[in-house]
PDB file of C-alpha atoms in Angstrom:
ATOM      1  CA  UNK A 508     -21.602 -55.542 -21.320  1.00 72.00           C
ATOM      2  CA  UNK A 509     -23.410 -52.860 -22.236  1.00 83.00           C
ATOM      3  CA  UNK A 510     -23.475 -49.377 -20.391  1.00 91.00           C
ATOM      4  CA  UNK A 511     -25.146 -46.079 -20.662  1.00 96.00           C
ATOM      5  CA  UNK A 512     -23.812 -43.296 -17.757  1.00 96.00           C
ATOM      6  CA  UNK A 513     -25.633 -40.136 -16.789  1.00 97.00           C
ATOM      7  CA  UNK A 514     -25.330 -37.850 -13.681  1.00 98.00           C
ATOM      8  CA  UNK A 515     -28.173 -38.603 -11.581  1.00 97.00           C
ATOM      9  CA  UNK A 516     -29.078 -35.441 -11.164  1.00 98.00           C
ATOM     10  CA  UNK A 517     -28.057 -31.591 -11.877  1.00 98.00           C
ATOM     11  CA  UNK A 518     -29.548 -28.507 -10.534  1.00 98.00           C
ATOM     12  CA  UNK A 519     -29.694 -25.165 -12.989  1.00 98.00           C
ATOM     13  CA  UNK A 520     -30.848 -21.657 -12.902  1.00 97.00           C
ATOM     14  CA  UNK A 521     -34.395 -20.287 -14.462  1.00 98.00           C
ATOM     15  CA  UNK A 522     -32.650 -18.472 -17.518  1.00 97.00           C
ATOM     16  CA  UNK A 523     -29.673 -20.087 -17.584  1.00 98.00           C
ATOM     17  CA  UNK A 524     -27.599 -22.967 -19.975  1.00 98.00           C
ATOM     18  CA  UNK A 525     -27.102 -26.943 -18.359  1.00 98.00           C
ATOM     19  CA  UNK A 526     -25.274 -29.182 -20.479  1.00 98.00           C
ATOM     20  CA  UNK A 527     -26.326 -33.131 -19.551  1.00 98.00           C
ATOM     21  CA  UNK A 528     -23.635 -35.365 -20.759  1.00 98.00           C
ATOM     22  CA  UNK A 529     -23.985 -39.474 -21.759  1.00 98.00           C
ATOM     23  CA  UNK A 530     -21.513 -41.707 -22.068  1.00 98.00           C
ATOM     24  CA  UNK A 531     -21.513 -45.100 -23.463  1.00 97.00           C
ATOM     25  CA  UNK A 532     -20.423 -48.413 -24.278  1.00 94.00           C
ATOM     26  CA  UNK A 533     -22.450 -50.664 -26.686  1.00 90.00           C
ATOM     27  CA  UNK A 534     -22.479 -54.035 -29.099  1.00 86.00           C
ATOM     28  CA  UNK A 535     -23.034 -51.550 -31.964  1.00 90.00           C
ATOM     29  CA  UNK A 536     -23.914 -48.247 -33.133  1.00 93.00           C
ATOM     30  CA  UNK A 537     -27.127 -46.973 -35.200  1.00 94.00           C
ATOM     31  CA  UNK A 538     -28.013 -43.866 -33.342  1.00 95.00           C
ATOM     32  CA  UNK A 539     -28.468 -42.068 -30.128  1.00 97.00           C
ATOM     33  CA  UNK A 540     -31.665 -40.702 -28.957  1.00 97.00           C
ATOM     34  CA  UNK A 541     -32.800 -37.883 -25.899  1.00 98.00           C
ATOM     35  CA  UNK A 542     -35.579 -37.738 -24.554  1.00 98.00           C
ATOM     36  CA  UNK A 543     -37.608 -35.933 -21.937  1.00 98.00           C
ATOM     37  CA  UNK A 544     -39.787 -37.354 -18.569  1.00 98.00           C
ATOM     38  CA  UNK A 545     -41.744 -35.320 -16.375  1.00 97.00           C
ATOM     39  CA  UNK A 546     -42.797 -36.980 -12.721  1.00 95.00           C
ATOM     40  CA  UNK A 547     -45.163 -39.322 -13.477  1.00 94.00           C
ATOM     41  CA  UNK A 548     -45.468 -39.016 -17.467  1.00 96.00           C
ATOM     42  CA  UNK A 549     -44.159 -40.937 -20.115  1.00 97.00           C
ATOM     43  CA  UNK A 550     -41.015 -39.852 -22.401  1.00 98.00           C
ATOM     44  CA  UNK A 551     -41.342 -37.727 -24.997  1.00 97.00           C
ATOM     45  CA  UNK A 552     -38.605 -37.466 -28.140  1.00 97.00           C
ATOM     46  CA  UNK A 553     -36.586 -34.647 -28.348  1.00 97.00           C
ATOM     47  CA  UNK A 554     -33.142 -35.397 -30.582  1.00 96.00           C
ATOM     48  CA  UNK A 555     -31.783 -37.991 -32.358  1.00 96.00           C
ATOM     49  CA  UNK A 556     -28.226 -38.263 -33.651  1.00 96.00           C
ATOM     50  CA  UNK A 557     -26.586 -40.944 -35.980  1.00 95.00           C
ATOM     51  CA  UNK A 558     -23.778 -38.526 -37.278  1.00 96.00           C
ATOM     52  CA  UNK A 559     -20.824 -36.920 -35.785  1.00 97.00           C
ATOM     53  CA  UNK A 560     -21.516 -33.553 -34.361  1.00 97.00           C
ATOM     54  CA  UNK A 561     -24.405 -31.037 -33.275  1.00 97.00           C
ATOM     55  CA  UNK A 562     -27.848 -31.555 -33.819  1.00 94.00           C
ATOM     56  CA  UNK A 563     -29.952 -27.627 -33.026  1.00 94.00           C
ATOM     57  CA  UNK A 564     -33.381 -28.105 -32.463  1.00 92.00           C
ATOM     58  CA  UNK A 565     -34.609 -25.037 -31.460  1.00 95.00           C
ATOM     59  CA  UNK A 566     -33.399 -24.427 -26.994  1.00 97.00           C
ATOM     60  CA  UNK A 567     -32.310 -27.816 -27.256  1.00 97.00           C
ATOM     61  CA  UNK A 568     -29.018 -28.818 -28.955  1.00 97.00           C
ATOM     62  CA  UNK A 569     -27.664 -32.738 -28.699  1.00 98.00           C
ATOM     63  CA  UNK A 570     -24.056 -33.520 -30.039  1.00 98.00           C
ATOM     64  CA  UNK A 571     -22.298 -36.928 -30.571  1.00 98.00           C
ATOM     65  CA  UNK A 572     -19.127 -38.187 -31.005  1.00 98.00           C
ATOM     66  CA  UNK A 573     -18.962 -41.899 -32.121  1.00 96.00           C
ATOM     67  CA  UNK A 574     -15.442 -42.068 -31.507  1.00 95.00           C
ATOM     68  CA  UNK A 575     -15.621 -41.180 -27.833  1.00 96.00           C
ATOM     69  CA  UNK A 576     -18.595 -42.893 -27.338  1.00 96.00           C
ATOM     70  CA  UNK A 577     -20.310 -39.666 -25.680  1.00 97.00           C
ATOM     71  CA  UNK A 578     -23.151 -37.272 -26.593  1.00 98.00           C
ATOM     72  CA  UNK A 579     -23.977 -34.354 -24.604  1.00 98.00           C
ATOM     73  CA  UNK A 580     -27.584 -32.239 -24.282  1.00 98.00           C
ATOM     74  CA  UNK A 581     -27.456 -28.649 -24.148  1.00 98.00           C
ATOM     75  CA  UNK A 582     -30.516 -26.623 -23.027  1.00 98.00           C
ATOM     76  CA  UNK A 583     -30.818 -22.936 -23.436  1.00 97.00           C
ATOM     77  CA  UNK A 584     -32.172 -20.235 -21.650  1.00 98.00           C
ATOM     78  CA  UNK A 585     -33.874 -23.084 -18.963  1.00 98.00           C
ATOM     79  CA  UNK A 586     -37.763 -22.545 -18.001  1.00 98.00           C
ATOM     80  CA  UNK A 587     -39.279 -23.630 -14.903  1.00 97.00           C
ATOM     81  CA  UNK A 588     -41.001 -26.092 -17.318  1.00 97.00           C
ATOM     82  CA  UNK A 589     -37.658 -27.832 -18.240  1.00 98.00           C
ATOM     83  CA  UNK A 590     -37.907 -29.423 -15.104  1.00 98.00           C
ATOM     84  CA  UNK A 591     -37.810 -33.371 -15.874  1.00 98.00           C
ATOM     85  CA  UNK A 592     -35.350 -36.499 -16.359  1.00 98.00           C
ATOM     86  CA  UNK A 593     -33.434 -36.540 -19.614  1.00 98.00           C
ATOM     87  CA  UNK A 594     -32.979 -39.983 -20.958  1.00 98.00           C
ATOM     88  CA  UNK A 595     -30.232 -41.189 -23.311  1.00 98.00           C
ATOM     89  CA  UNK A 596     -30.724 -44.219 -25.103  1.00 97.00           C
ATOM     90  CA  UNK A 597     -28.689 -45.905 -27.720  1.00 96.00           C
ATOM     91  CA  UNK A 598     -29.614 -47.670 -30.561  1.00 94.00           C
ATOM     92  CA  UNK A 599     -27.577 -51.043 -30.690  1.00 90.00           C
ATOM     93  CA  UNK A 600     -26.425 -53.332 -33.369  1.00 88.00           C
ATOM     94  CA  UNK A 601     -29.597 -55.521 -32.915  1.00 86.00           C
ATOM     95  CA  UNK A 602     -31.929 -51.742 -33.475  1.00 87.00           C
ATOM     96  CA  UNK A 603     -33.065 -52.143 -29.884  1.00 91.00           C
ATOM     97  CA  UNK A 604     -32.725 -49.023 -27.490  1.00 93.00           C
ATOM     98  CA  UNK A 605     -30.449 -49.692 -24.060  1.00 94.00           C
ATOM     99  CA  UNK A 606     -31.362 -46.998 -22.119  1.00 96.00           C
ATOM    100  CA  UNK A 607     -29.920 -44.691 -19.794  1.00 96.00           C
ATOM    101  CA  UNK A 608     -31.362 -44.576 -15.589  1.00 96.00           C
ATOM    102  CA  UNK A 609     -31.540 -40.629 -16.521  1.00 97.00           C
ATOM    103  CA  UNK A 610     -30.372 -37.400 -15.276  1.00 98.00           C
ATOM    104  CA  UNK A 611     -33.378 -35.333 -13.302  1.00 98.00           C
ATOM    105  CA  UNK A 612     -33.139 -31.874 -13.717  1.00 98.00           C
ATOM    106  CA  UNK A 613     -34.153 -28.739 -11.311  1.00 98.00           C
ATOM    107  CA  UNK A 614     -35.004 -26.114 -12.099  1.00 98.00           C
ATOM    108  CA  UNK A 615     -34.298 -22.853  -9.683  1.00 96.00           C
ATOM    109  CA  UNK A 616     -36.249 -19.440  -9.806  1.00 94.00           C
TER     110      UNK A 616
ATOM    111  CA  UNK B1209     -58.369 -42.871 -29.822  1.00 53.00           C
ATOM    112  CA  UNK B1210     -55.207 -40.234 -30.413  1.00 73.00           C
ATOM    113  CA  UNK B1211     -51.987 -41.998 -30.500  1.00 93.00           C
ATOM    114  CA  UNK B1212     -51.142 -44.916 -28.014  1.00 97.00           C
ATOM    115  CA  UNK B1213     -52.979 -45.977 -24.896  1.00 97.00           C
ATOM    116  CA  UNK B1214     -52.771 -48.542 -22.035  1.00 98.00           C
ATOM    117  CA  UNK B1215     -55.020 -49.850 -19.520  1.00 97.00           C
ATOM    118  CA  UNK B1216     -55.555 -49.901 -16.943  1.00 98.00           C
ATOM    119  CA  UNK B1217     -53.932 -46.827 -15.829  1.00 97.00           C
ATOM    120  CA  UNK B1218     -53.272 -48.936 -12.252  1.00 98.00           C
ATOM    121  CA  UNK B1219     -53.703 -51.804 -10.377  1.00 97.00           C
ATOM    122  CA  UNK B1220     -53.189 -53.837  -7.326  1.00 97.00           C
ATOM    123  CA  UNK B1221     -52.571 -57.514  -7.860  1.00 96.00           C
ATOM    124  CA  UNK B1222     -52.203 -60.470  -5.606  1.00 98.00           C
ATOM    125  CA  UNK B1223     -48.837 -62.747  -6.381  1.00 98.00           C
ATOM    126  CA  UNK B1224     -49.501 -65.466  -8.198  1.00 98.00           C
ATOM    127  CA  UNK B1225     -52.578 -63.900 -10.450  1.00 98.00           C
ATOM    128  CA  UNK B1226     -52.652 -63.843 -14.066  1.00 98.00           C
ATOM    129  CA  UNK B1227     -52.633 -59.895 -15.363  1.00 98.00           C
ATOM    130  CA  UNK B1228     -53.112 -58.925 -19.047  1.00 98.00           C
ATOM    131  CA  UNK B1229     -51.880 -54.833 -19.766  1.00 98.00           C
ATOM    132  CA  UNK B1230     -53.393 -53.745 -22.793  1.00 98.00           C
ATOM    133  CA  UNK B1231     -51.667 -51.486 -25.885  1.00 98.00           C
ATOM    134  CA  UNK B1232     -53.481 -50.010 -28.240  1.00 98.00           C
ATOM    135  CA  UNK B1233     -51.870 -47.497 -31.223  1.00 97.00           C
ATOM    136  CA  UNK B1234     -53.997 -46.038 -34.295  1.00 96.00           C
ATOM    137  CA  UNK B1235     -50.690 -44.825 -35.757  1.00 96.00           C
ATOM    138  CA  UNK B1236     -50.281 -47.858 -38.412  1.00 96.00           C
ATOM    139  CA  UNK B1237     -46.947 -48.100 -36.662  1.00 96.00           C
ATOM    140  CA  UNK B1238     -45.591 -51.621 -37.367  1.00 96.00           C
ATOM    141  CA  UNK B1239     -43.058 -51.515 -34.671  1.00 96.00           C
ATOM    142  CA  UNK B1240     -44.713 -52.061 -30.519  1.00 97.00           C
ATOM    143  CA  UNK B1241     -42.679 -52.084 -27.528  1.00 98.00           C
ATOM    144  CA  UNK B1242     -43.106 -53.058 -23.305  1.00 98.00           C
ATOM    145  CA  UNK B1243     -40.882 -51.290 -20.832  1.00 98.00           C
ATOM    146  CA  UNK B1244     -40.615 -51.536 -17.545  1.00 98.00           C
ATOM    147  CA  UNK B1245     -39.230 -48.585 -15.660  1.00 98.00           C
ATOM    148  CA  UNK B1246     -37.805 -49.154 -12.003  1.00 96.00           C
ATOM    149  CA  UNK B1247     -36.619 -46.340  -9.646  1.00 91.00           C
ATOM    150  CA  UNK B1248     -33.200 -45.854 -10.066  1.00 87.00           C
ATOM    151  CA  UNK B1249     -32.629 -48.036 -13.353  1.00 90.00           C
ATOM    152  CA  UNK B1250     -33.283 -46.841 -16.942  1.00 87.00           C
ATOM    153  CA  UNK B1251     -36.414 -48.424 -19.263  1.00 95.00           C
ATOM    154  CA  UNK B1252     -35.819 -52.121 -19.956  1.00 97.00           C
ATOM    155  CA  UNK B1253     -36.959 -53.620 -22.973  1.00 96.00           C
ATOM    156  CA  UNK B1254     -39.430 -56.601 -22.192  1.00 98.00           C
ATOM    157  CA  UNK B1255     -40.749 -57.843 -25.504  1.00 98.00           C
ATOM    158  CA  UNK B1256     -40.881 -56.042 -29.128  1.00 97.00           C
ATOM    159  CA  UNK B1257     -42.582 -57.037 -32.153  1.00 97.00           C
ATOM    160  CA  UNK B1258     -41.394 -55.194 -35.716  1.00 95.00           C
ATOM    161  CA  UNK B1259     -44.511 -56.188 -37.173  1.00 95.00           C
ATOM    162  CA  UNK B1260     -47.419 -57.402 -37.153  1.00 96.00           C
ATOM    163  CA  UNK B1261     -47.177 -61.231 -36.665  1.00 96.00           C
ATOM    164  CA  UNK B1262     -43.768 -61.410 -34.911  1.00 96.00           C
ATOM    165  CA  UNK B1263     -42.456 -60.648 -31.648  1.00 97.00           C
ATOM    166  CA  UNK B1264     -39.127 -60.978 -30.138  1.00 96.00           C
ATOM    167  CA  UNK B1265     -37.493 -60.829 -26.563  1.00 96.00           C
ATOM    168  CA  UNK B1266     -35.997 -58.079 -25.379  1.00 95.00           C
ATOM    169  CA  UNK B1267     -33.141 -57.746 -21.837  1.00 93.00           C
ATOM    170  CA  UNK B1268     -35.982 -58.994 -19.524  1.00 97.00           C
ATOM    171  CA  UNK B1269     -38.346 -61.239 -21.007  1.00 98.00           C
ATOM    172  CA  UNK B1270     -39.142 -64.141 -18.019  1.00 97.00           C
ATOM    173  CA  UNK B1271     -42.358 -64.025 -16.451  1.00 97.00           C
ATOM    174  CA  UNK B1272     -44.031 -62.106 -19.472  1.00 98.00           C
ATOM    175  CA  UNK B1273     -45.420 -63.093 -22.770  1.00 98.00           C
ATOM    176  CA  UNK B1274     -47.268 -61.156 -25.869  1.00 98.00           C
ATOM    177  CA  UNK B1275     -49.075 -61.429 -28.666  1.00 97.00           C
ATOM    178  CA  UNK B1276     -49.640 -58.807 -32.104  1.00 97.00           C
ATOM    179  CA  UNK B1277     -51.849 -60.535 -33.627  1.00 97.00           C
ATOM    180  CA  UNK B1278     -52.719 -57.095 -35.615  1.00 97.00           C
ATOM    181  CA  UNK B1279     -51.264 -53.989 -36.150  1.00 97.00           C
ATOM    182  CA  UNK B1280     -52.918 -52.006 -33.374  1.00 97.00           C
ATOM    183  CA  UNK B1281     -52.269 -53.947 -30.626  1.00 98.00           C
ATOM    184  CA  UNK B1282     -49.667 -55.759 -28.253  1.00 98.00           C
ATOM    185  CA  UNK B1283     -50.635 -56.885 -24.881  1.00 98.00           C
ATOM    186  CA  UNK B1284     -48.328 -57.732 -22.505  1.00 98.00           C
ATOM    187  CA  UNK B1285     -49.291 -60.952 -20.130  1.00 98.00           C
ATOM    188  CA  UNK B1286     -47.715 -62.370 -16.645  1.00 98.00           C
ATOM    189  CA  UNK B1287     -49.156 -65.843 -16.343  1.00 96.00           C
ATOM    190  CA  UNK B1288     -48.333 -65.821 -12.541  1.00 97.00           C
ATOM    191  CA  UNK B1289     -47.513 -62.524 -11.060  1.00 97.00           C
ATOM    192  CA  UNK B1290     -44.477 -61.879  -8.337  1.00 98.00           C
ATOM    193  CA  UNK B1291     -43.662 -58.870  -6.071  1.00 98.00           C
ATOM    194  CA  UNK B1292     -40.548 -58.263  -7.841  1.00 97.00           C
ATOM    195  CA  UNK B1293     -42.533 -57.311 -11.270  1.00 98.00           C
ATOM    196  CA  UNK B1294     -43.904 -54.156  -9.068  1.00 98.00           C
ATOM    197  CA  UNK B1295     -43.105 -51.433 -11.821  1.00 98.00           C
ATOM    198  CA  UNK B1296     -43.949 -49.026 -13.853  1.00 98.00           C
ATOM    199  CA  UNK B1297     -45.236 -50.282 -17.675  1.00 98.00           C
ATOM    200  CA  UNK B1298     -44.990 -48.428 -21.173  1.00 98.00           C
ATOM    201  CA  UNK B1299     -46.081 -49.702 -24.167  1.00 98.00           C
ATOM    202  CA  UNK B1300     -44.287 -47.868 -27.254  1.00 98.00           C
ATOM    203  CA  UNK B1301     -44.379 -47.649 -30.587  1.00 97.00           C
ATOM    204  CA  UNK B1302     -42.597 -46.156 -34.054  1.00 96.00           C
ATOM    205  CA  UNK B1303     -43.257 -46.367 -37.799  1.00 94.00           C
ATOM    206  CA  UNK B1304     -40.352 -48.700 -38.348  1.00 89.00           C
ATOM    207  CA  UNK B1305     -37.745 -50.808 -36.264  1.00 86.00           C
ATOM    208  CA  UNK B1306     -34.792 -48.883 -36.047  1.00 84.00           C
ATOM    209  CA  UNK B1307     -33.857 -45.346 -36.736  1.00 83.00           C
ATOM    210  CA  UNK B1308     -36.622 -44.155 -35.412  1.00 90.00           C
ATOM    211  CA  UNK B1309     -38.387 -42.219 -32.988  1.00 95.00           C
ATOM    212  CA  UNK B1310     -40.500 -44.065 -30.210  1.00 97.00           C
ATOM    213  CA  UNK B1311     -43.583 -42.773 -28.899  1.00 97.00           C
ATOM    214  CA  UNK B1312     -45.010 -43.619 -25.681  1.00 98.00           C
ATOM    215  CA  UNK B1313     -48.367 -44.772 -23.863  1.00 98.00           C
ATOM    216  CA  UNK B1314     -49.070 -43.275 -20.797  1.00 97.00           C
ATOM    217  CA  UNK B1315     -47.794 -46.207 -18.640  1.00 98.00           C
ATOM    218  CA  UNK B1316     -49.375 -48.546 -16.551  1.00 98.00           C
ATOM    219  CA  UNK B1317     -48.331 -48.640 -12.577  1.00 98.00           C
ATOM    220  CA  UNK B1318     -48.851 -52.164 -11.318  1.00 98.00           C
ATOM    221  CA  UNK B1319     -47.901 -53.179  -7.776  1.00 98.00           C
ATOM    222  CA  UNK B1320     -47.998 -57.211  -7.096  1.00 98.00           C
ATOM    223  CA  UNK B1321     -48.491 -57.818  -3.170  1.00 97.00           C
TER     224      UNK B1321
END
């Protein structure tokens, strides 16, 4: 079958670094997306990654390793804004995206 | 129009009604998408279509059909709505099938009683 695992959720300090981790198991491989929820919105894109290693995208930094079927999301220097659900999907062999239940973030002054 | 909507932005139906959620992107993307999103589980794919003329099914498909019979837009229909499709909707879409990113309507929050 196929499986996508995130923590459920994470708590993380205004100011400080959270790394959200995704592991997975798929029928194929053409990339791995993040993306970003606030309550009650729709996701936004923030990274993609089809390559080995780490992707720098200005706070946000995603890194993959096909081999160990796992991808984490780093966020720097967190904002009270950051607060959301981070979704990992994968891209499988038929280009459709299985998709992660999400990890929700807070944020703490 | 900016990007992708939906409509309605909610509604209440009685089981066994007929509901039609509309899409609508002025991207020229050729690729359209329907999620549902439940508490708890990540989005599911309903139905896609790569382009214009063709759609596919996706993990969940029974109970829903579409149509893209342009490029702008994919509604999603139940012929006879049940309690269990209570969810959350998004339509999506993206320049190309694959590869790419997805962007997202603002969802559509149905509830079937």
């Amino acid at each position: 079958g196929q499986n996508i695992d995130q923590p459920t959720e994470m708590t993380a300090t205004e100011g400080a670094i959270v790394q959200i981790n995704c592991t997975y198991q798929t029928s194929g491989f053409n990339g791995l997306f993040w993306y970003q929820q606030h309550a009650g919105e729709a996701p936004t894109f923030l990274s993609y990654n089809v390559l080995d290693g780490l992707e720098e995208k200005g706070r946000f930094s995603s890194f993959l390793s096909r081999s160990k079927g796992y991808s984490y999301l780093l966020l720097k220097e967190l904002q009270m804004k950051d607060s959301a659900s981070y979704l990992c999907a994968v891209e499988d062999s038929n280009y459709q995206l299985i998709w992660g239940a999400g990890t929700k973030l807070i944020i703490k002054p | 129009i900016a990007g992708i909507t939906q409509a309605p932005t909610s509604q209440i139906l009685a089981a066994g009604r007929r509901m039609t959620l509309r899409c609508t992107q002025d991207m020229r993307h050729n690729a359209m998408y329907w999620y549902r999103q439940d508490l708890g589980l990540g989005l599911r794919l309903i139905h896609y279509s790569n382009t214009a003329g063709t759609t596919g099914k996706g993990e969940v498909p029974d109970g829903y059909s579409v149509s893209r019979a342009n490029t702008d837009d994919f509604p999603l229909t139940l012929a006879s709505a049940v309690p269990s499709q209570t969810s959350v909707y998004f339509c999506a879409s993206s320049d190309r099938a694959g590869g790419d990113e997805q962007f997202f309507g603002p969802g559509t929050r149905l509830t079937v009683l």
